[in-house]
mmCIF file with all atom_site columns, C-alpha atoms in Angstrom:
data_model
loop_
_atom_site.group_PDB
_atom_site.id
_atom_site.type_symbol
_atom_site.label_atom_id
_atom_site.label_alt_id
_atom_site.label_comp_id
_atom_site.label_asym_id
_atom_site.label_entity_id
_atom_site.label_seq_id
_atom_site.pdbx_PDB_ins_code
_atom_site.Cartn_x
_atom_site.Cartn_y
_atom_site.Cartn_z
_atom_site.occupancy
_atom_site.B_iso_or_equiv
_atom_site.pdbx_formal_charge
_atom_site.auth_seq_id
_atom_site.auth_comp_id
_atom_site.auth_asym_id
_atom_site.auth_atom_id
_atom_site.pdbx_PDB_model_num
ATOM 1   C CA . UNK A 1 1   ? -93.520  110.273 56.301  1.00 46.00 ? 1   UNK A CA 1
ATOM 2   C CA . UNK A 1 2   ? -92.676  106.622 56.249  1.00 49.00 ? 2   UNK A CA 1
ATOM 3   C CA . UNK A 1 3   ? -93.691  104.676 59.236  1.00 47.00 ? 3   UNK A CA 1
ATOM 4   C CA . UNK A 1 4   ? -92.504  101.470 60.837  1.00 47.00 ? 4   UNK A CA 1
ATOM 5   C CA . UNK A 1 5   ? -94.352  99.197  63.172  1.00 46.00 ? 5   UNK A CA 1
ATOM 6   C CA . UNK A 1 6   ? -92.966  97.516  66.250  1.00 46.00 ? 6   UNK A CA 1
ATOM 7   C CA . UNK A 1 7   ? -94.579  94.864  68.334  1.00 41.00 ? 7   UNK A CA 1
ATOM 8   C CA . UNK A 1 8   ? -94.150  95.075  72.086  1.00 42.00 ? 8   UNK A CA 1
ATOM 9   C CA . UNK A 1 9   ? -94.978  92.093  74.215  1.00 43.00 ? 9   UNK A CA 1
ATOM 10  C CA . UNK A 1 10  ? -95.956  92.828  77.802  1.00 44.00 ? 10  UNK A CA 1
ATOM 11  C CA . UNK A 1 11  ? -95.566  89.858  80.153  1.00 46.00 ? 11  UNK A CA 1
ATOM 12  C CA . UNK A 1 12  ? -98.151  89.409  82.783  1.00 47.00 ? 12  UNK A CA 1
ATOM 13  C CA . UNK A 1 13  ? -97.634  86.412  85.048  1.00 47.00 ? 13  UNK A CA 1
ATOM 14  C CA . UNK A 1 14  ? -100.311 84.854  87.138  1.00 48.00 ? 14  UNK A CA 1
ATOM 15  C CA . UNK A 1 15  ? -99.533  82.202  89.675  1.00 46.00 ? 15  UNK A CA 1
ATOM 16  C CA . UNK A 1 16  ? -101.888 79.430  90.568  1.00 45.00 ? 16  UNK A CA 1
ATOM 17  C CA . UNK A 1 17  ? -101.571 76.606  93.041  1.00 46.00 ? 17  UNK A CA 1
ATOM 18  C CA . UNK A 1 18  ? -101.926 73.126  91.582  1.00 49.00 ? 18  UNK A CA 1
ATOM 19  C CA . UNK A 1 19  ? -101.506 70.543  94.246  1.00 49.00 ? 19  UNK A CA 1
ATOM 20  C CA . UNK A 1 20  ? -98.292  71.137  96.199  1.00 50.00 ? 20  UNK A CA 1
ATOM 21  C CA . UNK A 1 21  ? -96.549  73.142  93.480  1.00 49.00 ? 21  UNK A CA 1
ATOM 22  C CA . UNK A 1 22  ? -96.879  76.645  92.072  1.00 49.00 ? 22  UNK A CA 1
ATOM 23  C CA . UNK A 1 23  ? -97.357  77.113  88.395  1.00 49.00 ? 23  UNK A CA 1
ATOM 24  C CA . UNK A 1 24  ? -97.000  80.355  86.437  1.00 49.00 ? 24  UNK A CA 1
ATOM 25  C CA . UNK A 1 25  ? -99.527  80.836  83.658  1.00 50.00 ? 25  UNK A CA 1
ATOM 26  C CA . UNK A 1 26  ? -98.219  83.363  81.130  1.00 51.00 ? 26  UNK A CA 1
ATOM 27  C CA . UNK A 1 27  ? -100.584 85.912  79.679  1.00 51.00 ? 27  UNK A CA 1
ATOM 28  C CA . UNK A 1 28  ? -99.282  88.117  76.825  1.00 49.00 ? 28  UNK A CA 1
ATOM 29  C CA . UNK A 1 29  ? -100.627 91.434  75.813  1.00 49.00 ? 29  UNK A CA 1
ATOM 30  C CA . UNK A 1 30  ? -99.625  92.578  72.346  1.00 48.00 ? 30  UNK A CA 1
ATOM 31  C CA . UNK A 1 31  ? -99.454  96.250  71.564  1.00 47.00 ? 31  UNK A CA 1
ATOM 32  C CA . UNK A 1 32  ? -98.639  97.589  68.122  1.00 47.00 ? 32  UNK A CA 1
ATOM 33  C CA . UNK A 1 33  ? -96.688  100.857 68.140  1.00 51.00 ? 33  UNK A CA 1
ATOM 34  C CA . UNK A 1 34  ? -96.363  102.889 64.979  1.00 55.00 ? 34  UNK A CA 1
ATOM 35  C CA . UNK A 1 35  ? -93.687  105.514 64.829  1.00 59.00 ? 35  UNK A CA 1
ATOM 36  C CA . UNK A 1 36  ? -92.612  107.654 61.948  1.00 70.00 ? 36  UNK A CA 1
ATOM 37  C CA . UNK A 1 37  ? -88.898  107.974 60.997  1.00 68.00 ? 37  UNK A CA 1
ATOM 38  C CA . UNK A 1 38  ? -89.177  111.667 61.823  1.00 72.00 ? 38  UNK A CA 1
ATOM 39  C CA . UNK A 1 39  ? -90.424  110.893 65.275  1.00 73.00 ? 39  UNK A CA 1
ATOM 40  C CA . UNK A 1 40  ? -87.638  108.377 65.850  1.00 72.00 ? 40  UNK A CA 1
ATOM 41  C CA . UNK A 1 41  ? -85.004  110.842 64.742  1.00 78.00 ? 41  UNK A CA 1
ATOM 42  C CA . UNK A 1 42  ? -86.393  113.475 67.149  1.00 81.00 ? 42  UNK A CA 1
ATOM 43  C CA . UNK A 1 43  ? -86.191  110.926 69.916  1.00 84.00 ? 43  UNK A CA 1
ATOM 44  C CA . UNK A 1 44  ? -82.599  110.001 69.054  1.00 86.00 ? 44  UNK A CA 1
ATOM 45  C CA . UNK A 1 45  ? -81.708  113.679 68.861  1.00 89.00 ? 45  UNK A CA 1
ATOM 46  C CA . UNK A 1 46  ? -83.234  114.269 72.325  1.00 90.00 ? 46  UNK A CA 1
ATOM 47  C CA . UNK A 1 47  ? -81.408  111.349 73.829  1.00 92.00 ? 47  UNK A CA 1
ATOM 48  C CA . UNK A 1 48  ? -78.101  112.638 72.343  1.00 93.00 ? 48  UNK A CA 1
ATOM 49  C CA . UNK A 1 49  ? -78.869  116.064 73.883  1.00 94.00 ? 49  UNK A CA 1
ATOM 50  C CA . UNK A 1 50  ? -79.493  114.506 77.259  1.00 93.00 ? 50  UNK A CA 1
ATOM 51  C CA . UNK A 1 51  ? -76.213  112.502 77.062  1.00 94.00 ? 51  UNK A CA 1
ATOM 52  C CA . UNK A 1 52  ? -74.306  115.598 75.972  1.00 95.00 ? 52  UNK A CA 1
ATOM 53  C CA . UNK A 1 53  ? -75.586  117.770 78.775  1.00 93.00 ? 53  UNK A CA 1
ATOM 54  C CA . UNK A 1 54  ? -75.145  115.088 81.460  1.00 93.00 ? 54  UNK A CA 1
ATOM 55  C CA . UNK A 1 55  ? -71.593  114.377 80.313  1.00 92.00 ? 55  UNK A CA 1
ATOM 56  C CA . UNK A 1 56  ? -70.840  118.079 80.355  1.00 89.00 ? 56  UNK A CA 1
ATOM 57  C CA . UNK A 1 57  ? -72.140  118.324 83.925  1.00 89.00 ? 57  UNK A CA 1
ATOM 58  C CA . UNK A 1 58  ? -70.165  115.261 85.060  1.00 87.00 ? 58  UNK A CA 1
ATOM 59  C CA . UNK A 1 59  ? -67.072  116.657 83.349  1.00 84.00 ? 59  UNK A CA 1
ATOM 60  C CA . UNK A 1 60  ? -66.663  118.835 86.408  1.00 79.00 ? 60  UNK A CA 1
ATOM 61  C CA . UNK A 1 61  ? -64.399  116.268 88.068  1.00 73.00 ? 61  UNK A CA 1
ATOM 62  C CA . UNK A 1 62  ? -61.334  118.601 87.687  1.00 72.00 ? 62  UNK A CA 1
ATOM 63  C CA . UNK A 1 63  ? -63.250  121.292 89.507  1.00 72.00 ? 63  UNK A CA 1
ATOM 64  C CA . UNK A 1 64  ? -63.827  118.995 92.431  1.00 77.00 ? 64  UNK A CA 1
ATOM 65  C CA . UNK A 1 65  ? -60.123  117.959 92.338  1.00 74.00 ? 65  UNK A CA 1
ATOM 66  C CA . UNK A 1 66  ? -59.229  121.684 92.463  1.00 73.00 ? 66  UNK A CA 1
ATOM 67  C CA . UNK A 1 67  ? -61.461  122.046 95.543  1.00 79.00 ? 67  UNK A CA 1
ATOM 68  C CA . UNK A 1 68  ? -59.709  119.083 97.143  1.00 76.00 ? 68  UNK A CA 1
ATOM 69  C CA . UNK A 1 69  ? -56.280  120.678 96.426  1.00 76.00 ? 69  UNK A CA 1
ATOM 70  C CA . UNK A 1 70  ? -57.441  123.958 97.911  1.00 78.00 ? 70  UNK A CA 1
ATOM 71  C CA . UNK A 1 71  ? -58.899  122.239 100.976 1.00 82.00 ? 71  UNK A CA 1
ATOM 72  C CA . UNK A 1 72  ? -55.607  120.345 101.549 1.00 81.00 ? 72  UNK A CA 1
ATOM 73  C CA . UNK A 1 73  ? -53.772  123.639 101.838 1.00 79.00 ? 73  UNK A CA 1
ATOM 74  C CA . UNK A 1 74  ? -55.931  124.547 104.842 1.00 84.00 ? 74  UNK A CA 1
ATOM 75  C CA . UNK A 1 75  ? -54.251  121.716 106.788 1.00 85.00 ? 75  UNK A CA 1
ATOM 76  C CA . UNK A 1 76  ? -50.841  123.379 106.507 1.00 83.00 ? 76  UNK A CA 1
ATOM 77  C CA . UNK A 1 77  ? -47.610  122.460 104.803 1.00 83.00 ? 77  UNK A CA 1
ATOM 78  C CA . UNK A 1 78  ? -46.791  119.492 106.986 1.00 86.00 ? 78  UNK A CA 1
ATOM 79  C CA . UNK A 1 79  ? -46.961  116.106 105.170 1.00 88.00 ? 79  UNK A CA 1
ATOM 80  C CA . UNK A 1 80  ? -49.823  114.021 106.537 1.00 88.00 ? 80  UNK A CA 1
ATOM 81  C CA . UNK A 1 81  ? -49.647  110.616 104.864 1.00 90.00 ? 81  UNK A CA 1
ATOM 82  C CA . UNK A 1 82  ? -53.292  109.569 105.103 1.00 89.00 ? 82  UNK A CA 1
ATOM 83  C CA . UNK A 1 83  ? -54.557  112.962 103.843 1.00 88.00 ? 83  UNK A CA 1
ATOM 84  C CA . UNK A 1 84  ? -51.982  113.305 101.058 1.00 89.00 ? 84  UNK A CA 1
ATOM 85  C CA . UNK A 1 85  ? -52.338  109.705 99.902  1.00 90.00 ? 85  UNK A CA 1
ATOM 86  C CA . UNK A 1 86  ? -56.151  110.061 99.868  1.00 87.00 ? 86  UNK A CA 1
ATOM 87  C CA . UNK A 1 87  ? -55.982  113.284 97.903  1.00 87.00 ? 87  UNK A CA 1
ATOM 88  C CA . UNK A 1 88  ? -53.550  111.859 95.323  1.00 88.00 ? 88  UNK A CA 1
ATOM 89  C CA . UNK A 1 89  ? -55.704  108.722 94.922  1.00 88.00 ? 89  UNK A CA 1
ATOM 90  C CA . UNK A 1 90  ? -58.811  110.837 94.278  1.00 85.00 ? 90  UNK A CA 1
ATOM 91  C CA . UNK A 1 91  ? -57.024  112.969 91.707  1.00 85.00 ? 91  UNK A CA 1
ATOM 92  C CA . UNK A 1 92  ? -55.360  109.987 89.970  1.00 86.00 ? 92  UNK A CA 1
ATOM 93  C CA . UNK A 1 93  ? -58.524  107.878 89.800  1.00 85.00 ? 93  UNK A CA 1
ATOM 94  C CA . UNK A 1 94  ? -60.810  110.693 88.636  1.00 83.00 ? 94  UNK A CA 1
ATOM 95  C CA . UNK A 1 95  ? -58.908  110.996 85.357  1.00 86.00 ? 95  UNK A CA 1
ATOM 96  C CA . UNK A 1 96  ? -60.494  108.006 83.662  1.00 87.00 ? 96  UNK A CA 1
ATOM 97  C CA . UNK A 1 97  ? -63.980  109.301 84.406  1.00 87.00 ? 97  UNK A CA 1
ATOM 98  C CA . UNK A 1 98  ? -63.004  112.697 83.145  1.00 88.00 ? 98  UNK A CA 1
ATOM 99  C CA . UNK A 1 99  ? -61.697  111.207 79.855  1.00 91.00 ? 99  UNK A CA 1
ATOM 100 C CA . UNK A 1 100 ? -64.894  109.265 79.422  1.00 92.00 ? 100 UNK A CA 1
ATOM 101 C CA . UNK A 1 101 ? -67.059  112.367 80.010  1.00 92.00 ? 101 UNK A CA 1
ATOM 102 C CA . UNK A 1 102 ? -64.948  114.545 77.758  1.00 93.00 ? 102 UNK A CA 1
ATOM 103 C CA . UNK A 1 103 ? -65.016  111.965 74.967  1.00 94.00 ? 103 UNK A CA 1
ATOM 104 C CA . UNK A 1 104 ? -68.783  111.570 75.382  1.00 95.00 ? 104 UNK A CA 1
ATOM 105 C CA . UNK A 1 105 ? -69.229  115.355 75.149  1.00 95.00 ? 105 UNK A CA 1
ATOM 106 C CA . UNK A 1 106 ? -67.198  115.390 71.938  1.00 95.00 ? 106 UNK A CA 1
ATOM 107 C CA . UNK A 1 107 ? -68.882  112.377 70.267  1.00 96.00 ? 107 UNK A CA 1
ATOM 108 C CA . UNK A 1 108 ? -72.416  113.390 71.219  1.00 96.00 ? 108 UNK A CA 1
ATOM 109 C CA . UNK A 1 109 ? -71.677  116.960 70.083  1.00 94.00 ? 109 UNK A CA 1
ATOM 110 C CA . UNK A 1 110 ? -70.566  115.739 66.679  1.00 94.00 ? 110 UNK A CA 1
ATOM 111 C CA . UNK A 1 111 ? -73.609  113.449 66.429  1.00 94.00 ? 111 UNK A CA 1
ATOM 112 C CA . UNK A 1 112 ? -75.912  116.313 67.431  1.00 93.00 ? 112 UNK A CA 1
ATOM 113 C CA . UNK A 1 113 ? -74.434  118.381 64.561  1.00 92.00 ? 113 UNK A CA 1
ATOM 114 C CA . UNK A 1 114 ? -74.818  115.495 62.133  1.00 91.00 ? 114 UNK A CA 1
ATOM 115 C CA . UNK A 1 115 ? -78.397  114.675 63.093  1.00 88.00 ? 115 UNK A CA 1
ATOM 116 C CA . UNK A 1 116 ? -79.428  118.286 63.871  1.00 87.00 ? 116 UNK A CA 1
ATOM 117 C CA . UNK A 1 117 ? -80.435  121.147 61.696  1.00 87.00 ? 117 UNK A CA 1
ATOM 118 C CA . UNK A 1 118 ? -76.983  122.774 61.633  1.00 87.00 ? 118 UNK A CA 1
ATOM 119 C CA . UNK A 1 119 ? -75.004  119.952 60.023  1.00 88.00 ? 119 UNK A CA 1
ATOM 120 C CA . UNK A 1 120 ? -71.366  119.060 60.615  1.00 91.00 ? 120 UNK A CA 1
ATOM 121 C CA . UNK A 1 121 ? -70.276  122.127 58.617  1.00 91.00 ? 121 UNK A CA 1
ATOM 122 C CA . UNK A 1 122 ? -71.308  124.250 61.591  1.00 91.00 ? 122 UNK A CA 1
ATOM 123 C CA . UNK A 1 123 ? -68.220  123.019 63.428  1.00 88.00 ? 123 UNK A CA 1
ATOM 124 C CA . UNK A 1 124 ? -66.022  125.317 61.347  1.00 88.00 ? 124 UNK A CA 1
ATOM 125 C CA . UNK A 1 125 ? -68.624  127.875 60.256  1.00 91.00 ? 125 UNK A CA 1
ATOM 126 C CA . UNK A 1 126 ? -70.077  128.714 63.664  1.00 92.00 ? 126 UNK A CA 1
ATOM 127 C CA . UNK A 1 127 ? -67.407  130.415 65.780  1.00 93.00 ? 127 UNK A CA 1
ATOM 128 C CA . UNK A 1 128 ? -69.102  129.520 69.085  1.00 94.00 ? 128 UNK A CA 1
ATOM 129 C CA . UNK A 1 129 ? -69.085  125.781 68.291  1.00 93.00 ? 129 UNK A CA 1
ATOM 130 C CA . UNK A 1 130 ? -65.517  126.026 67.062  1.00 94.00 ? 130 UNK A CA 1
ATOM 131 C CA . UNK A 1 131 ? -64.450  127.797 70.268  1.00 95.00 ? 131 UNK A CA 1
ATOM 132 C CA . UNK A 1 132 ? -66.199  125.178 72.435  1.00 94.00 ? 132 UNK A CA 1
ATOM 133 C CA . UNK A 1 133 ? -64.419  122.415 70.486  1.00 94.00 ? 133 UNK A CA 1
ATOM 134 C CA . UNK A 1 134 ? -61.053  124.086 70.905  1.00 95.00 ? 134 UNK A CA 1
ATOM 135 C CA . UNK A 1 135 ? -61.683  124.599 74.625  1.00 93.00 ? 135 UNK A CA 1
ATOM 136 C CA . UNK A 1 136 ? -62.643  120.906 74.983  1.00 93.00 ? 136 UNK A CA 1
ATOM 137 C CA . UNK A 1 137 ? -59.457  119.781 73.248  1.00 95.00 ? 137 UNK A CA 1
ATOM 138 C CA . UNK A 1 138 ? -57.413  122.199 75.346  1.00 93.00 ? 138 UNK A CA 1
ATOM 139 C CA . UNK A 1 139 ? -58.913  120.731 78.470  1.00 90.00 ? 139 UNK A CA 1
ATOM 140 C CA . UNK A 1 140 ? -58.162  117.214 77.271  1.00 92.00 ? 140 UNK A CA 1
ATOM 141 C CA . UNK A 1 141 ? -54.598  118.216 76.512  1.00 94.00 ? 141 UNK A CA 1
ATOM 142 C CA . UNK A 1 142 ? -54.101  119.784 79.940  1.00 91.00 ? 142 UNK A CA 1
ATOM 143 C CA . UNK A 1 143 ? -55.609  116.727 81.618  1.00 90.00 ? 143 UNK A CA 1
ATOM 144 C CA . UNK A 1 144 ? -53.245  114.512 79.630  1.00 93.00 ? 144 UNK A CA 1
ATOM 145 C CA . UNK A 1 145 ? -50.257  116.621 80.629  1.00 93.00 ? 145 UNK A CA 1
ATOM 146 C CA . UNK A 1 146 ? -51.208  116.450 84.316  1.00 90.00 ? 146 UNK A CA 1
ATOM 147 C CA . UNK A 1 147 ? -51.963  112.714 84.185  1.00 92.00 ? 147 UNK A CA 1
ATOM 148 C CA . UNK A 1 148 ? -48.989  111.524 82.120  1.00 95.00 ? 148 UNK A CA 1
ATOM 149 C CA . UNK A 1 149 ? -46.296  114.054 83.202  1.00 95.00 ? 149 UNK A CA 1
ATOM 150 C CA . UNK A 1 150 ? -46.966  115.543 86.600  1.00 93.00 ? 150 UNK A CA 1
ATOM 151 C CA . UNK A 1 151 ? -48.909  112.813 88.423  1.00 93.00 ? 151 UNK A CA 1
ATOM 152 C CA . UNK A 1 152 ? -46.271  110.092 87.767  1.00 95.00 ? 152 UNK A CA 1
ATOM 153 C CA . UNK A 1 153 ? -43.584  112.370 89.307  1.00 95.00 ? 153 UNK A CA 1
ATOM 154 C CA . UNK A 1 154 ? -45.716  112.897 92.375  1.00 93.00 ? 154 UNK A CA 1
ATOM 155 C CA . UNK A 1 155 ? -46.468  109.180 92.621  1.00 93.00 ? 155 UNK A CA 1
ATOM 156 C CA . UNK A 1 156 ? -42.747  108.428 92.311  1.00 94.00 ? 156 UNK A CA 1
ATOM 157 C CA . UNK A 1 157 ? -42.067  110.629 95.295  1.00 93.00 ? 157 UNK A CA 1
ATOM 158 C CA . UNK A 1 158 ? -44.810  109.003 97.360  1.00 92.00 ? 158 UNK A CA 1
ATOM 159 C CA . UNK A 1 159 ? -44.113  105.397 96.183  1.00 89.00 ? 159 UNK A CA 1
ATOM 160 C CA . UNK A 1 160 ? -42.064  104.151 99.137  1.00 86.00 ? 160 UNK A CA 1
ATOM 161 C CA . UNK A 1 161 ? -44.189  105.704 101.815 1.00 89.00 ? 161 UNK A CA 1
ATOM 162 C CA . UNK A 1 162 ? -46.818  104.162 103.968 1.00 87.00 ? 162 UNK A CA 1
ATOM 163 C CA . UNK A 1 163 ? -48.627  105.219 107.154 1.00 86.00 ? 163 UNK A CA 1
ATOM 164 C CA . UNK A 1 164 ? -45.883  103.826 109.417 1.00 87.00 ? 164 UNK A CA 1
ATOM 165 C CA . UNK A 1 165 ? -42.799  105.110 107.554 1.00 86.00 ? 165 UNK A CA 1
ATOM 166 C CA . UNK A 1 166 ? -40.962  108.296 108.352 1.00 88.00 ? 166 UNK A CA 1
ATOM 167 C CA . UNK A 1 167 ? -41.366  111.203 105.983 1.00 87.00 ? 167 UNK A CA 1
ATOM 168 C CA . UNK A 1 168 ? -38.120  111.751 104.092 1.00 88.00 ? 168 UNK A CA 1
ATOM 169 C CA . UNK A 1 169 ? -36.525  115.125 104.675 1.00 89.00 ? 169 UNK A CA 1
ATOM 170 C CA . UNK A 1 170 ? -37.316  117.578 101.898 1.00 90.00 ? 170 UNK A CA 1
ATOM 171 C CA . UNK A 1 171 ? -40.335  115.593 100.548 1.00 91.00 ? 171 UNK A CA 1
ATOM 172 C CA . UNK A 1 172 ? -42.670  118.537 100.954 1.00 89.00 ? 172 UNK A CA 1
ATOM 173 C CA . UNK A 1 173 ? -40.234  120.768 99.050  1.00 91.00 ? 173 UNK A CA 1
ATOM 174 C CA . UNK A 1 174 ? -39.937  118.223 96.247  1.00 93.00 ? 174 UNK A CA 1
ATOM 175 C CA . UNK A 1 175 ? -43.749  117.801 95.939  1.00 91.00 ? 175 UNK A CA 1
ATOM 176 C CA . UNK A 1 176 ? -44.523  121.537 96.059  1.00 90.00 ? 176 UNK A CA 1
ATOM 177 C CA . UNK A 1 177 ? -43.522  122.501 92.463  1.00 93.00 ? 177 UNK A CA 1
ATOM 178 C CA . UNK A 1 178 ? -45.540  119.640 90.916  1.00 92.00 ? 178 UNK A CA 1
ATOM 179 C CA . UNK A 1 179 ? -48.598  120.395 93.050  1.00 88.00 ? 179 UNK A CA 1
ATOM 180 C CA . UNK A 1 180 ? -48.417  124.101 92.307  1.00 87.00 ? 180 UNK A CA 1
ATOM 181 C CA . UNK A 1 181 ? -48.161  123.466 88.562  1.00 91.00 ? 181 UNK A CA 1
ATOM 182 C CA . UNK A 1 182 ? -51.078  120.960 88.740  1.00 87.00 ? 182 UNK A CA 1
ATOM 183 C CA . UNK A 1 183 ? -53.146  123.517 90.663  1.00 83.00 ? 183 UNK A CA 1
ATOM 184 C CA . UNK A 1 184 ? -52.420  126.260 88.119  1.00 84.00 ? 184 UNK A CA 1
ATOM 185 C CA . UNK A 1 185 ? -53.389  124.023 85.234  1.00 83.00 ? 185 UNK A CA 1
ATOM 186 C CA . UNK A 1 186 ? -56.580  122.975 87.011  1.00 77.00 ? 186 UNK A CA 1
ATOM 187 C CA . UNK A 1 187 ? -57.607  126.595 87.409  1.00 77.00 ? 187 UNK A CA 1
ATOM 188 C CA . UNK A 1 188 ? -57.422  127.129 83.654  1.00 70.00 ? 188 UNK A CA 1
#
């Protein structure tokens, strides 16, 4: 195949003392690297696979949020400001990371198809890839629903509270339906 050459300069610095000052004397080593286009494309493909798998693993943020929600129920139904505020902050701030990881999974998946042996046509010809894509978009839709519809209602109920304020009567009953719905959607 066609090859391209790259020159890599390695810096080696040597210090010497001249009088009262230090002086760095640069020494360069030049290495010529020849790589074929095929080899570079394999390297790009492997990097895309690594990013795809890592993003998929880190996409588990909703699972950890579900664990948090389940652990909160072990403390009982009484509203504990510090615990509830901490839990809501973790859930609300984990959304951005989850969107980034989900988007990275989608983009790297499409690029893997384009640069890989299957081609982009496999997205609609291979039922497993199509199912994975549909599941990913379903997860993104559920995350969006929770983030843009349920979480603002929960935040609205908690907005005027701080550690020193009294808990309004009926707050737990008002929070309960939103938290139950969020928990059910997270278990999907």
